[in-house]
Amino acid sequence: MSPANNKVLIFDTTMRDGELTPGVKMNLQQKISISQLLENMGIDIIEVGYPGIYQKDFEEVFQISQIIKNSIICGLASANKDEIITLAEAIKPAKRGRIHTYSLVNLKNQSISAEQVLAIIKDSVSLARNYCDDIEWSAFDAPRSEPDFLCQAIETAIKSGAKTINIPDSLGLASPEEFSQLLQMIFNRVPNIDEAVVSVHCHDDLGMAVKNSLIALNCGVRQIECAINGLGARKGNADLEDVVMGVLQQRNYQVDIDTRLMSKASDLVAEISGIV
């Protein structure tokens, strides 16, 4: 289900993962100004917050859902039923909304069986699908999970109604070779993988977030998750401007982004975050 003509979808998580940057907090008015600029840039998906956990995020997702008309407004939820229902309420006013839910797929040192996790994935994605047509499911800690189980988990999420499958390098520890091999394995072994758009979300702990994101395109990935100025947990996420320019330099892929607004977005987020 790759977007037509090798179009790469750009998913911005400046306001959700970016708020995990130590010392960074954004208020409603700041998030509205960022989201309006992202929409003007042509960003495909805007992730605003984690409304099932934070009341502040609920209000921000709810308000921004009423303002933004072209970009998809997205929030994050775990597999917890209440979180998913709260997120569904938050994106209810959105012209185009997305529920982004995740499950831990690295079962090492966990007191839960593979069968139980697969049941949780099925139930959580199916529940989300009752509220929204556009479901993204993330395989949290995918690089350190057992390959057979990871493939089963992805297959289950797609069967349950996920239209986007996100493979995060959750700890930012994968080399480009390792990440590429992981993605190739997924594309080769998950039987229904062509029914979903595959996404990546790379952290920059080893300075590889942008490189890993771009290398993923050659494996079949068609959505990249990133943040303005590379904001995010620990060493941050893939930098939005670097990702967009990197995609455009590859020539055989396209993004519908107004690159003239990227420096304005960078300046705005630097001013709000206090991080240049």
XYZ file of N, CA and C in Angstrom:
828
model
N 0.836 -1.196 0.000
C 0.000 0.000 0.000
C 0.874 1.251 0.000
N 1.977 1.224 -0.711
C 2.877 2.379 -0.760
C 2.178 3.559 -1.423
N 2.387 4.791 -0.899
C 1.824 5.955 -1.574
C 2.289 5.998 -3.023
N 1.418 6.522 -3.884
C 1.687 6.512 -5.323
C 2.956 7.277 -5.674
N 3.570 6.890 -6.776
C 4.739 7.596 -7.343
C 5.896 7.747 -6.355
N 6.074 6.762 -5.489
C 7.178 6.830 -4.527
C 7.129 8.073 -3.642
N 5.919 8.541 -3.363
C 5.768 9.667 -2.430
C 6.113 9.192 -1.019
N 6.896 9.990 -0.323
C 7.262 9.688 1.062
C 6.439 10.592 1.978
N 5.705 9.968 2.898
C 4.906 10.715 3.863
C 5.809 11.210 4.991
N 5.625 12.468 5.378
C 6.416 13.036 6.470
C 5.520 13.190 7.698
N 5.936 12.526 8.768
C 5.203 12.482 10.037
C 6.018 13.291 11.038
N 5.432 14.377 11.551
C 6.170 15.245 12.470
C 5.752 14.977 13.914
N 6.741 14.732 14.777
C 6.458 14.475 16.194
C 7.131 15.506 17.110
N 7.358 16.713 16.565
C 7.983 17.786 17.353
C 7.217 18.041 18.652
N 5.877 18.020 18.565
C 5.066 18.414 19.722
C 4.791 17.254 20.682
N 5.057 16.011 20.257
C 4.858 14.868 21.144
C 6.216 14.359 21.638
N 7.005 13.751 20.768
C 8.324 13.264 21.195
C 9.252 14.442 21.511
N 9.077 15.544 20.798
C 9.912 16.730 21.045
C 9.783 17.258 22.458
N 8.598 17.061 23.051
C 8.383 17.509 24.435
C 9.081 16.604 25.447
N 9.641 15.481 24.981
C 10.424 14.611 25.865
C 11.876 15.097 25.971
N 12.228 16.118 25.182
C 13.553 16.729 25.306
C 13.662 17.351 26.693
N 14.708 17.040 27.450
C 14.839 17.618 28.798
C 14.695 19.143 28.783
N 13.799 19.643 29.632
C 13.622 21.090 29.767
C 12.680 21.725 28.772
N 12.118 20.936 27.840
C 11.241 21.519 26.811
C 9.772 21.285 27.165
N 9.016 22.365 27.262
C 7.556 22.291 27.436
C 6.920 23.305 26.503
N 5.843 22.890 25.860
C 5.141 23.792 24.937
C 3.711 23.978 25.432
N 3.203 25.212 25.341
C 1.816 25.445 25.737
C 0.899 25.382 24.513
N -0.397 25.489 24.744
C -1.385 25.342 23.667
C -1.125 26.337 22.537
N -0.909 27.600 22.884
C -0.735 28.620 21.847
C 0.506 28.332 20.992
N 1.570 27.867 21.643
C 2.799 27.530 20.909
C 2.561 26.329 19.987
N 1.827 25.339 20.478
C 1.551 24.167 19.643
C 0.644 24.529 18.467
N -0.291 25.440 18.690
C -1.145 25.882 17.574
C -0.291 26.553 16.506
N 0.631 27.411 16.921
C 1.464 28.123 15.928
C 2.372 27.150 15.178
N 2.910 26.142 15.886
C 3.740 25.136 15.211
C 2.899 24.325 14.235
N 1.717 23.880 14.675
C 0.892 23.019 13.809
C 0.409 23.772 12.568
N 0.096 25.054 12.703
C -0.332 25.832 11.524
C 0.812 25.980 10.521
N 2.014 26.175 11.035
C 3.175 26.280 10.146
C 3.460 24.928 9.486
N 3.339 23.845 10.248
C 3.539 22.504 9.675
C 2.516 22.233 8.570
N 1.269 22.645 8.802
C 0.236 22.444 7.775
C 0.565 23.254 6.522
N 0.996 24.490 6.713
C 1.374 25.332 5.563
C 2.553 24.734 4.799
N 3.443 24.050 5.507
C 4.589 23.393 4.866
C 4.169 22.178 4.046
N 2.999 21.604 4.402
C 2.540 20.410 3.699
C 2.876 19.114 4.419
N 3.162 19.197 5.733
C 3.450 17.982 6.520
C 2.221 17.071 6.485
N 2.435 15.787 6.225
C 1.321 14.852 6.046
C 0.617 14.515 7.365
N 1.401 14.213 8.406
C 0.830 13.801 9.693
C 1.499 14.603 10.803
N 0.678 15.179 11.689
C 1.186 15.984 12.792
C 0.793 15.296 14.101
N 1.800 14.801 14.837
C 1.530 14.159 16.129
C 1.638 15.217 17.233
N 0.528 15.410 17.947
C 0.415 16.556 18.851
C 0.733 16.211 20.301
N 0.418 14.975 20.731
C 0.656 14.661 22.139
C 0.191 13.268 22.514
N 0.108 13.065 23.838
C -0.221 11.759 24.414
C -1.434 11.973 25.340
N -2.635 12.132 24.761
C -3.783 12.620 25.530
C -4.320 11.664 26.589
N -4.052 10.359 26.446
C -4.551 9.404 27.436
C -3.798 9.466 28.752
N -2.645 10.114 28.749
C -1.798 10.217 29.953
C -1.831 11.640 30.523
N -1.826 12.654 29.646
C -1.719 14.044 30.102
C -2.961 14.837 29.694
N -3.636 15.426 30.675
C -4.817 16.262 30.404
C -4.440 17.442 29.505
N -3.262 18.006 29.763
C -2.763 19.120 28.929
C -2.731 18.704 27.464
N -2.221 17.489 27.192
C -2.132 17.003 25.814
C -3.515 16.775 25.217
N -4.454 16.296 26.057
C -5.825 16.093 25.563
C -6.381 17.406 25.019
N -6.243 18.458 25.794
C -6.784 19.764 25.372
C -6.088 20.267 24.109
N -4.786 20.031 24.025
C -4.035 20.491 22.843
C -4.454 19.727 21.596
N -4.570 18.394 21.697
C -4.987 17.591 20.541
C -6.401 17.989 20.121
N -7.288 18.164 21.104
C -8.690 18.508 20.835
C -8.802 19.860 20.132
N -8.066 20.854 20.629
C -8.127 22.202 20.038
C -7.523 22.218 18.626
N -6.361 21.590 18.485
C -5.678 21.610 17.183
C -6.477 20.810 16.148
N -7.189 19.783 16.612
C -8.047 18.997 15.705
C -9.130 19.864 15.066
N -9.523 20.935 15.747
C -10.565 21.823 15.202
C -10.000 22.858 14.234
N -8.702 23.071 14.302
C -8.073 24.165 13.524
C -7.473 23.659 12.221
N -6.790 22.510 12.273
C -6.047 22.000 11.111
C -6.985 21.232 10.185
N -6.952 21.532 8.903
C -7.885 20.919 7.947
C -7.213 19.973 6.951
N -5.966 20.212 6.592
C -5.328 19.423 5.528
C -4.459 18.288 6.066
N -3.630 18.584 7.059
C -2.761 17.554 7.636
C -3.588 16.613 8.512
N -3.105 15.380 8.660
C -3.726 14.412 9.577
C -3.258 14.739 10.995
N -4.204 14.834 11.938
C -3.858 15.096 13.336
C -3.829 13.767 14.087
N -2.733 13.570 14.800
C -2.451 12.277 15.398
C -2.081 12.448 16.865
N -2.442 11.433 17.657
C -1.990 11.368 19.044
C -1.490 9.964 19.319
N -0.800 9.802 20.440
C -0.212 8.502 20.791
C -0.976 7.875 21.947
N -1.088 6.540 21.916
C -1.685 5.778 23.025
C -0.981 4.435 23.121
N -0.878 3.915 24.331
C -0.399 2.540 24.480
C -1.546 1.602 24.101
N -1.399 0.309 24.383
C -2.467 -0.656 24.095
C -3.583 -0.594 25.143
N -3.426 0.263 26.135
C -4.413 0.411 27.197
C -5.739 0.951 26.641
N -6.827 0.245 26.965
C -8.153 0.580 26.423
C -8.542 2.033 26.697
N -8.355 2.483 27.956
C -8.754 3.846 28.321
C -7.955 4.899 27.557
N -6.664 4.624 27.350
C -5.835 5.575 26.587
C -6.337 5.702 25.150
N -6.690 4.573 24.547
C -7.161 4.587 23.155
C -8.486 5.339 23.044
N -9.402 5.096 23.984
C -10.713 5.761 23.948
C -10.556 7.266 24.183
N -9.656 7.640 25.107
C -9.407 9.070 25.366
C -8.814 9.748 24.138
N -7.869 9.069 23.486
C -7.278 9.620 22.249
C -8.340 9.760 21.161
N -9.218 8.770 21.042
C -10.297 8.847 20.043
C -11.173 10.076 20.274
N -11.446 10.379 21.558
C -12.222 11.584 21.904
C -11.462 12.845 21.504
N -10.158 12.839 21.753
C -9.340 14.034 21.492
C -9.292 14.378 20.003
N -9.245 13.356 19.137
C -9.145 13.631 17.683
C -10.519 13.690 17.001
N -11.574 13.535 17.800
C -12.932 13.502 17.233
C -13.246 14.699 16.333
N -12.843 15.937 16.709
C -13.184 17.084 15.845
C -12.342 17.152 14.556
N -11.314 16.330 14.449
C -10.376 16.460 13.312
C -11.053 16.081 11.991
N -10.776 16.862 10.970
C -11.241 16.511 9.622
C -10.571 15.211 9.189
N -9.281 15.071 9.535
C -8.521 13.847 9.276
C -7.743 13.515 10.543
N -8.148 12.431 11.224
C -7.502 12.054 12.479
C -6.838 10.694 12.374
N -5.859 10.456 13.230
C -5.172 9.161 13.273
C -4.934 8.764 14.733
N -5.196 7.489 15.030
C -4.822 6.916 16.321
C -3.512 6.158 16.125
N -2.509 6.541 16.904
C -1.190 5.891 16.852
C -1.031 5.119 18.157
N -1.017 3.809 18.070
C -0.894 2.985 19.269
C 0.342 2.086 19.160
N 0.845 1.655 20.309
C 2.098 0.875 20.283
C 2.039 -0.272 21.281
N 2.870 -1.287 21.019
C 3.046 -2.410 21.943
C 4.530 -2.758 22.001
N 4.987 -3.169 23.163
C 6.366 -3.628 23.322
C 6.497 -5.015 22.698
N 7.423 -5.164 21.759
C 7.590 -6.460 21.077
C 8.872 -7.187 21.481
N 9.680 -6.543 22.321
C 10.865 -7.220 22.864
C 10.440 -7.930 24.149
N 10.265 -9.244 24.070
C 9.712 -9.997 25.204
C 10.774 -10.491 26.188
N 12.049 -10.203 25.907
C 13.104 -10.609 26.835
C 12.881 -9.924 28.184
N 13.007 -10.676 29.253
C 12.823 -10.160 30.621
C 11.405 -9.661 30.898
N 10.425 -10.089 30.080
C 9.036 -9.716 30.320
C 8.297 -10.903 30.937
N 7.307 -10.604 31.759
C 6.555 -11.682 32.423
C 5.270 -12.000 31.658
N 5.282 -11.749 30.362
C 4.086 -11.918 29.542
C 4.448 -12.805 28.349
N 3.529 -13.665 27.950
C 3.831 -14.604 26.863
C 3.607 -13.958 25.499
N 4.189 -14.581 24.475
C 4.007 -14.114 23.094
C 2.529 -14.113 22.725
N 1.815 -15.166 23.113
C 0.382 -15.279 22.791
C -0.409 -14.127 23.416
N -0.045 -13.789 24.649
C -0.746 -12.685 25.329
C -0.505 -11.361 24.617
N 0.737 -11.140 24.182
C 1.046 -9.882 23.483
C 0.302 -9.805 22.150
N 0.258 -10.912 21.419
C -0.477 -10.924 20.142
C -1.958 -10.633 20.369
N -2.517 -11.170 21.454
C -3.924 -10.902 21.781
C -4.133 -9.424 22.118
N -3.167 -8.842 22.837
C -3.248 -7.414 23.189
C -3.199 -6.551 21.928
N -2.291 -6.911 20.996
C -2.183 -6.157 19.729
C -3.508 -6.229 18.969
N -4.043 -7.437 18.852
C -5.308 -7.623 18.128
C -6.426 -6.793 18.762
N -6.548 -6.875 20.083
C -7.628 -6.176 20.781
C -7.469 -4.657 20.710
N -6.246 -4.172 20.899
C -6.034 -2.717 20.931
C -6.213 -2.091 19.551
N -5.677 -2.728 18.518
C -5.823 -2.191 17.157
C -7.285 -2.274 16.715
N -7.950 -3.386 17.019
C -9.369 -3.541 16.666
C -10.226 -2.484 17.365
N -9.927 -2.234 18.647
C -10.653 -1.193 19.386
C -10.451 0.171 18.738
N -9.200 0.502 18.443
C -8.901 1.794 17.806
C -9.636 1.926 16.479
N -9.672 0.822 15.751
C -10.312 0.801 14.417
C -11.817 1.064 14.513
N -12.420 0.765 15.664
C -13.846 1.066 15.873
C -14.109 2.574 15.918
N -13.079 3.322 16.291
C -13.244 4.768 16.456
C -12.707 5.576 15.272
N -11.824 4.977 14.494
C -11.083 5.758 13.487
C -10.639 4.826 12.357
N -10.686 5.327 11.124
C -10.261 4.513 9.963
C -8.746 4.435 9.843
N -8.066 5.449 10.380
C -6.622 5.595 10.153
C -5.867 5.195 11.430
N -5.354 3.952 11.445
C -4.647 3.450 12.619
C -3.190 3.178 12.265
N -2.303 3.701 13.112
C -0.882 3.374 13.007
C -0.499 2.564 14.242
N 0.244 1.483 13.997
C 0.717 0.658 15.113
C 2.240 0.623 15.104
N 2.835 0.839 16.279
C 4.290 0.839 16.416
C 4.772 -0.391 17.161
N 5.823 -1.016 16.606
C 6.468 -2.177 17.225
C 7.584 -1.663 18.127
N 7.233 -1.341 19.365
C 8.197 -0.695 20.256
C 9.371 -1.621 20.573
N 10.589 -1.086 20.426
C 11.835 -1.843 20.657
C 12.002 -2.980 19.644
N 11.584 -2.731 18.407
C 11.657 -3.746 17.334
C 13.067 -4.308 17.120
N 14.123 -3.481 17.086
C 15.451 -4.038 16.771
C 15.938 -5.110 17.746
N 15.461 -5.079 18.996
C 15.942 -6.049 19.981
C 14.946 -7.193 20.208
N 13.908 -7.237 19.386
C 12.919 -8.299 19.570
C 13.284 -9.527 18.742
N 12.637 -10.625 19.034
C 12.905 -11.897 18.355
C 12.244 -11.840 16.967
N 13.004 -12.085 15.882
C 12.479 -11.852 14.529
C 11.162 -12.557 14.211
N 11.029 -13.836 14.555
C 9.785 -14.559 14.259
C 8.594 -13.889 14.933
N 8.786 -13.514 16.209
C 7.678 -12.889 16.937
C 7.366 -11.503 16.375
N 8.399 -10.738 16.045
C 8.190 -9.408 15.467
C 7.325 -9.507 14.208
N 7.644 -10.462 13.344
C 6.871 -10.644 12.104
C 5.421 -11.029 12.404
N 5.235 -11.900 13.385
C 3.877 -12.290 13.791
C 3.093 -11.095 14.320
N 3.765 -10.280 15.116
C 3.123 -9.106 15.715
C 2.675 -8.124 14.628
N 3.549 -7.891 13.648
C 3.216 -6.979 12.543
C 2.045 -7.529 11.736
N 2.107 -8.819 11.422
C 1.022 -9.457 10.662
C -0.307 -9.319 11.404
N -0.277 -9.511 12.722
C -1.490 -9.402 13.545
C -2.042 -7.977 13.525
N -1.156 -6.991 13.651
C -1.593 -5.582 13.654
C -2.271 -5.220 12.339
N -1.707 -5.672 11.221
C -2.295 -5.369 9.906
C -3.648 -6.061 9.765
N -3.712 -7.338 10.160
C -4.981 -8.088 10.099
C -6.058 -7.426 10.949
N -5.640 -6.784 12.032
C -6.595 -6.172 12.967
C -7.024 -4.774 12.528
N -6.401 -4.252 11.472
C -6.862 -2.973 10.918
C -5.856 -1.841 10.874
N -4.583 -2.107 11.223
C -3.565 -1.042 11.142
C -3.200 -0.781 9.680
N -3.257 0.492 9.280
C -2.914 0.862 7.900
C -1.467 1.316 7.776
N -0.881 1.683 8.921
C 0.534 2.077 8.943
C 1.227 1.246 10.020
N 2.382 0.688 9.670
C 3.186 -0.073 10.626
C 4.492 0.690 10.821
N 4.744 1.084 12.054
C 5.951 1.854 12.340
C 6.998 0.979 13.018
N 8.211 1.023 12.470
C 9.343 0.279 13.038
C 10.292 1.303 13.660
N 10.202 1.492 14.989
C 11.075 2.469 15.618
C 12.404 1.855 16.054
N 13.470 2.612 15.862
C 14.723 2.269 16.536
C 14.630 2.981 17.881
N 13.877 2.375 18.799
C 13.430 3.048 20.021
C 14.573 3.584 20.878
N 15.717 2.888 20.872
C 16.855 3.320 21.698
C 17.970 3.949 20.872
N 17.765 4.039 19.552
C 18.758 4.686 18.695
C 20.084 3.966 18.626
N 20.055 2.635 18.735
C 21.304 1.865 18.819
C 21.617 1.068 17.556
N 20.712 1.072 16.557
C 20.939 0.272 15.344
C 21.884 1.003 14.387
N 22.814 0.242 13.818
C 23.644 0.806 12.741
C 22.814 0.770 11.463
N 23.196 1.551 10.430
C 22.450 1.501 9.160
C 22.355 0.080 8.592
N 23.428 -0.707 8.724
C 23.411 -2.088 8.205
C 22.395 -2.935 8.961
N 22.406 -2.824 10.293
C 21.476 -3.607 11.123
C 20.028 -3.201 10.862
N 19.805 -1.897 10.756
C 18.435 -1.411 10.564
C 17.905 -1.830 9.187
N 18.775 -1.735 8.202
C 18.425 -2.148 6.843
C 18.082 -3.639 6.798
N 18.874 -4.452 7.459
C 18.617 -5.905 7.500
C 17.295 -6.211 8.195
N 17.012 -5.490 9.277
C 15.755 -5.678 10.002
C 14.565 -5.385 9.086
N 14.630 -4.266 8.368
C 13.529 -3.875 7.488
C 13.370 -4.842 6.325
N 14.480 -5.274 5.736
C 14.410 -6.241 4.631
C 13.771 -7.542 5.100
N 14.129 -7.967 6.300
C 13.546 -9.184 6.867
C 12.025 -9.032 7.003
N 11.583 -7.877 7.490
C 10.141 -7.626 7.668
C 9.423 -7.658 6.313
N 9.991 -6.973 5.316
C 9.353 -6.935 3.986
C 9.329 -8.315 3.335
N 10.338 -9.133 3.621
C 10.409 -10.478 3.024
C 9.513 -11.491 3.728
N 9.294 -11.295 5.031
C 8.672 -12.369 5.814
C 7.248 -12.116 6.281
N 6.807 -10.858 6.312
C 5.428 -10.597 6.758
C 4.507 -10.702 5.537
N 3.615 -11.711 5.501
C 2.876 -11.991 4.271
C 1.954 -10.863 3.803
N 1.407 -10.081 4.749
C 0.452 -9.026 4.354
C 1.060 -7.629 4.429
N 2.393 -7.551 4.381
C 3.069 -6.257 4.556
C 2.672 -5.248 3.476
N 2.303 -5.738 2.289
C 1.917 -4.817 1.198
C 0.552 -4.169 1.440
N -0.142 -4.568 2.512
C -1.437 -3.953 2.831
C -1.277 -2.728 3.734
N -0.052 -2.403 4.114
C 0.192 -1.269 5.013
C 1.313 -0.389 4.473
N 1.303 0.865 4.891
C 2.453 1.749 4.675
C 3.421 1.466 5.820
N 4.687 1.248 5.506
C 5.679 1.000 6.558
C 6.427 2.300 6.847
N 6.552 2.577 8.141
C 7.135 3.826 8.629
C 8.360 3.515 9.485
N 9.247 4.500 9.637
C 10.354 4.374 10.596
C 10.413 5.603 11.495
N 10.902 5.367 12.717
C 11.036 6.430 13.720
C 12.395 6.210 14.381
N 13.374 6.980 13.952
C 14.759 6.722 14.375
C 15.249 7.762 15.378
N 15.862 7.268 16.446
C 16.466 8.154 17.440
C 17.958 8.315 17.150
N 18.506 9.413 17.676
C 19.832 9.858 17.245
C 20.937 9.588 18.263
N 20.749 8.563 19.111
C 21.731 8.282 20.170
C 23.132 8.037 19.617
N 23.236 7.406 18.445
C 24.542 7.168 17.811
C 24.779 8.102 16.620
N 23.921 9.112 16.470
C 24.066 10.056 15.362
C 23.639 9.491 14.013
N 22.811 8.432 14.035
C 22.441 7.731 12.792
C 20.972 7.935 12.401
N 20.239 8.781 13.095
C 18.786 8.864 12.876
C 18.423 9.220 11.434
N 19.080 10.227 10.883
C 18.754 10.640 9.505
C 19.213 9.580 8.514
N 20.419 9.082 8.702
C 20.956 8.052 7.790
C 20.065 6.806 7.780
N 19.666 6.349 8.972
C 18.804 5.171 9.066
C 17.444 5.422 8.417
N 16.925 6.642 8.593
C 15.619 6.990 8.005
C 15.672 6.955 6.480
N 16.757 7.479 5.921
C 16.869 7.559 4.456
C 17.184 6.196 3.839
N 18.012 5.402 4.523
C 18.358 4.070 4.021
C 17.114 3.182 3.976
N 16.157 3.476 4.869
C 14.918 2.692 4.956
C 14.083 2.781 3.678
N 14.213 3.878 2.951
C 13.419 4.052 1.723
C 13.737 2.962 0.708
N 14.997 2.568 0.636
C 15.406 1.547 -0.337
C 14.872 0.165 0.032
N 14.412 0.013 1.279
C 13.833 -1.268 1.723
C 12.330 -1.323 1.437
N 11.710 -0.165 1.162
C 10.267 -0.137 0.898
C 9.484 0.755 1.844
N 10.168 1.409 2.786
C 9.510 2.311 3.729
C 8.990 3.546 2.985
N 7.783 4.027 3.375
C 7.195 5.186 2.707
C 6.667 6.239 3.678
N 7.045 6.140 4.955
C 6.750 7.209 5.907
C 7.958 7.356 6.824
N 8.361 8.603 7.051
C 9.479 8.867 7.967
C 8.982 9.792 9.073
N 9.266 9.395 10.315
C 8.883 10.200 11.474
C 10.097 11.017 11.918
N 9.866 12.299 12.138
C 10.987 13.196 12.439
C 10.483 14.377 13.253
N 11.393 15.243 13.639
C 11.028 16.410 14.449
C 11.845 17.613 14.003
N 11.246 18.783 14.111
C 11.952 20.027 13.782
C 13.145 20.170 14.730
N 14.292 20.494 14.168
C 15.552 20.652 14.919
C 15.971 19.364 15.624
N 15.389 18.228 15.206
C 15.769 16.946 15.792
C 15.415 16.794 17.261
N 14.429 17.574 17.732
C 14.028 17.467 19.142
C 13.531 16.054 19.443
N 13.634 15.643 20.711
C 13.111 14.332 21.090
C 13.835 13.759 22.297
N 13.368 12.603 22.730
C 13.936 11.941 23.905
C 15.438 11.707 23.726
N 16.176 11.809 24.838
C 17.630 11.590 24.891
C 18.353 12.473 23.854
N 18.962 11.862 22.815
C 19.714 12.659 21.824
C 18.816 13.168 20.698
N 17.504 12.867 20.778
C 16.568 13.425 19.810
C 16.191 12.483 18.678
N 15.356 13.006 17.787
C 14.836 12.285 16.625
C 15.580 12.699 15.360
N 15.238 12.036 14.272
C 15.736 12.474 12.960
C 15.264 13.902 12.720
N 16.162 14.747 12.253
C 15.851 16.160 11.999
C 15.006 16.301 10.739
N 13.887 17.009 10.855
C 12.932 17.118 9.744
C 13.576 17.700 8.479
N 14.296 18.789 8.631
C 14.891 19.437 7.456
C 15.905 18.516 6.773
N 16.729 17.841 7.569
C 17.725 16.925 6.996
C 17.045 15.759 6.279
N 15.949 15.265 6.854
C 15.212 14.155 6.227
C 14.613 14.605 4.897
N 13.925 15.738 4.900
C 13.262 16.218 3.675
C 14.286 16.463 2.568
N 15.388 17.140 2.904
C 16.408 17.415 1.884
C 17.064 16.122 1.411
N 17.255 15.168 2.341
C 17.831 13.869 1.985
C 16.942 13.082 1.037
N 15.630 13.133 1.271
C 14.677 12.448 0.371
C 14.733 13.092 -1.010
N 14.713 14.417 -1.049
C 14.711 15.128 -2.338
C 15.990 14.875 -3.127
N 17.108 14.715 -2.425
C 18.386 14.460 -3.118
C 18.416 13.086 -3.778
N 17.565 12.170 -3.300
C 17.558 10.818 -3.874
C 16.850 10.757 -5.229
N 16.105 11.802 -5.560
C 15.480 11.990 -6.881
C 14.375 10.997 -7.234
N 14.510 9.734 -6.847
C 13.455 8.779 -7.205
C 12.324 8.767 -6.179
N 12.384 9.640 -5.165
C 11.296 9.775 -4.193
C 10.837 11.223 -4.169
N 9.598 11.438 -3.755
C 9.113 12.816 -3.683
C 8.417 13.078 -2.354
N 8.462 14.319 -1.926
C 7.718 14.768 -0.744
C 6.955 16.027 -1.141
N 5.773 16.206 -0.586
C 4.973 17.405 -0.893
C 5.186 18.462 0.192
N 6.417 18.899 0.317
C 6.771 19.846 1.377
C 7.264 21.153 0.753
N 6.760 22.280 1.284
C 7.256 23.589 0.865
C 8.552 23.860 1.639
N 9.677 23.563 1.004
C 10.975 23.647 1.690
C 11.331 25.086 2.097
N 10.662 26.073 1.479
C 10.972 27.477 1.809
C 10.575 27.820 3.246
N 9.645 27.027 3.818
C 9.169 27.326 5.173
C 9.955 26.588 6.261
N 10.914 25.740 5.854
C 11.600 24.916 6.857
C 12.455 25.737 7.817
N 13.123 26.758 7.308
C 13.968 27.564 8.214
C 13.101 28.384 9.165
N 11.924 28.803 8.695
C 10.981 29.527 9.567
C 10.512 28.607 10.701
N 10.216 27.345 10.351
C 9.790 26.361 11.360
C 10.910 26.111 12.361
N 12.134 26.006 11.853
C 13.296 25.782 12.717
C 13.469 26.934 13.702
N 13.332 28.160 13.211
C 13.478 29.346 14.067
C 12.380 29.400 15.127
N 11.141 29.101 14.715
C 10.015 29.128 15.654
C 10.207 28.129 16.773
N 10.608 26.897 16.424
C 10.775 25.856 17.434
C 12.002 26.136 18.317
N 13.038 26.730 17.749
C 14.205 27.128 18.559
C 13.807 28.168 19.590
N 12.969 29.106 19.172
C 12.512 30.171 20.082
C 11.653 29.573 21.201
N 10.730 28.652 20.849
C 9.829 28.044 21.833
C 10.580 27.109 22.786
N 11.502 26.327 22.238
C 12.186 25.304 23.032
C 13.396 25.844 23.786
N 13.927 26.948 23.294
C 15.162 27.473 23.885
C 16.392 26.693 23.448
N 16.202 25.788 22.463
C 17.317 24.979 21.966
C 17.573 25.338 20.504
N 18.742 25.839 20.226
C 19.070 26.277 18.866
C 19.577 25.076 18.081
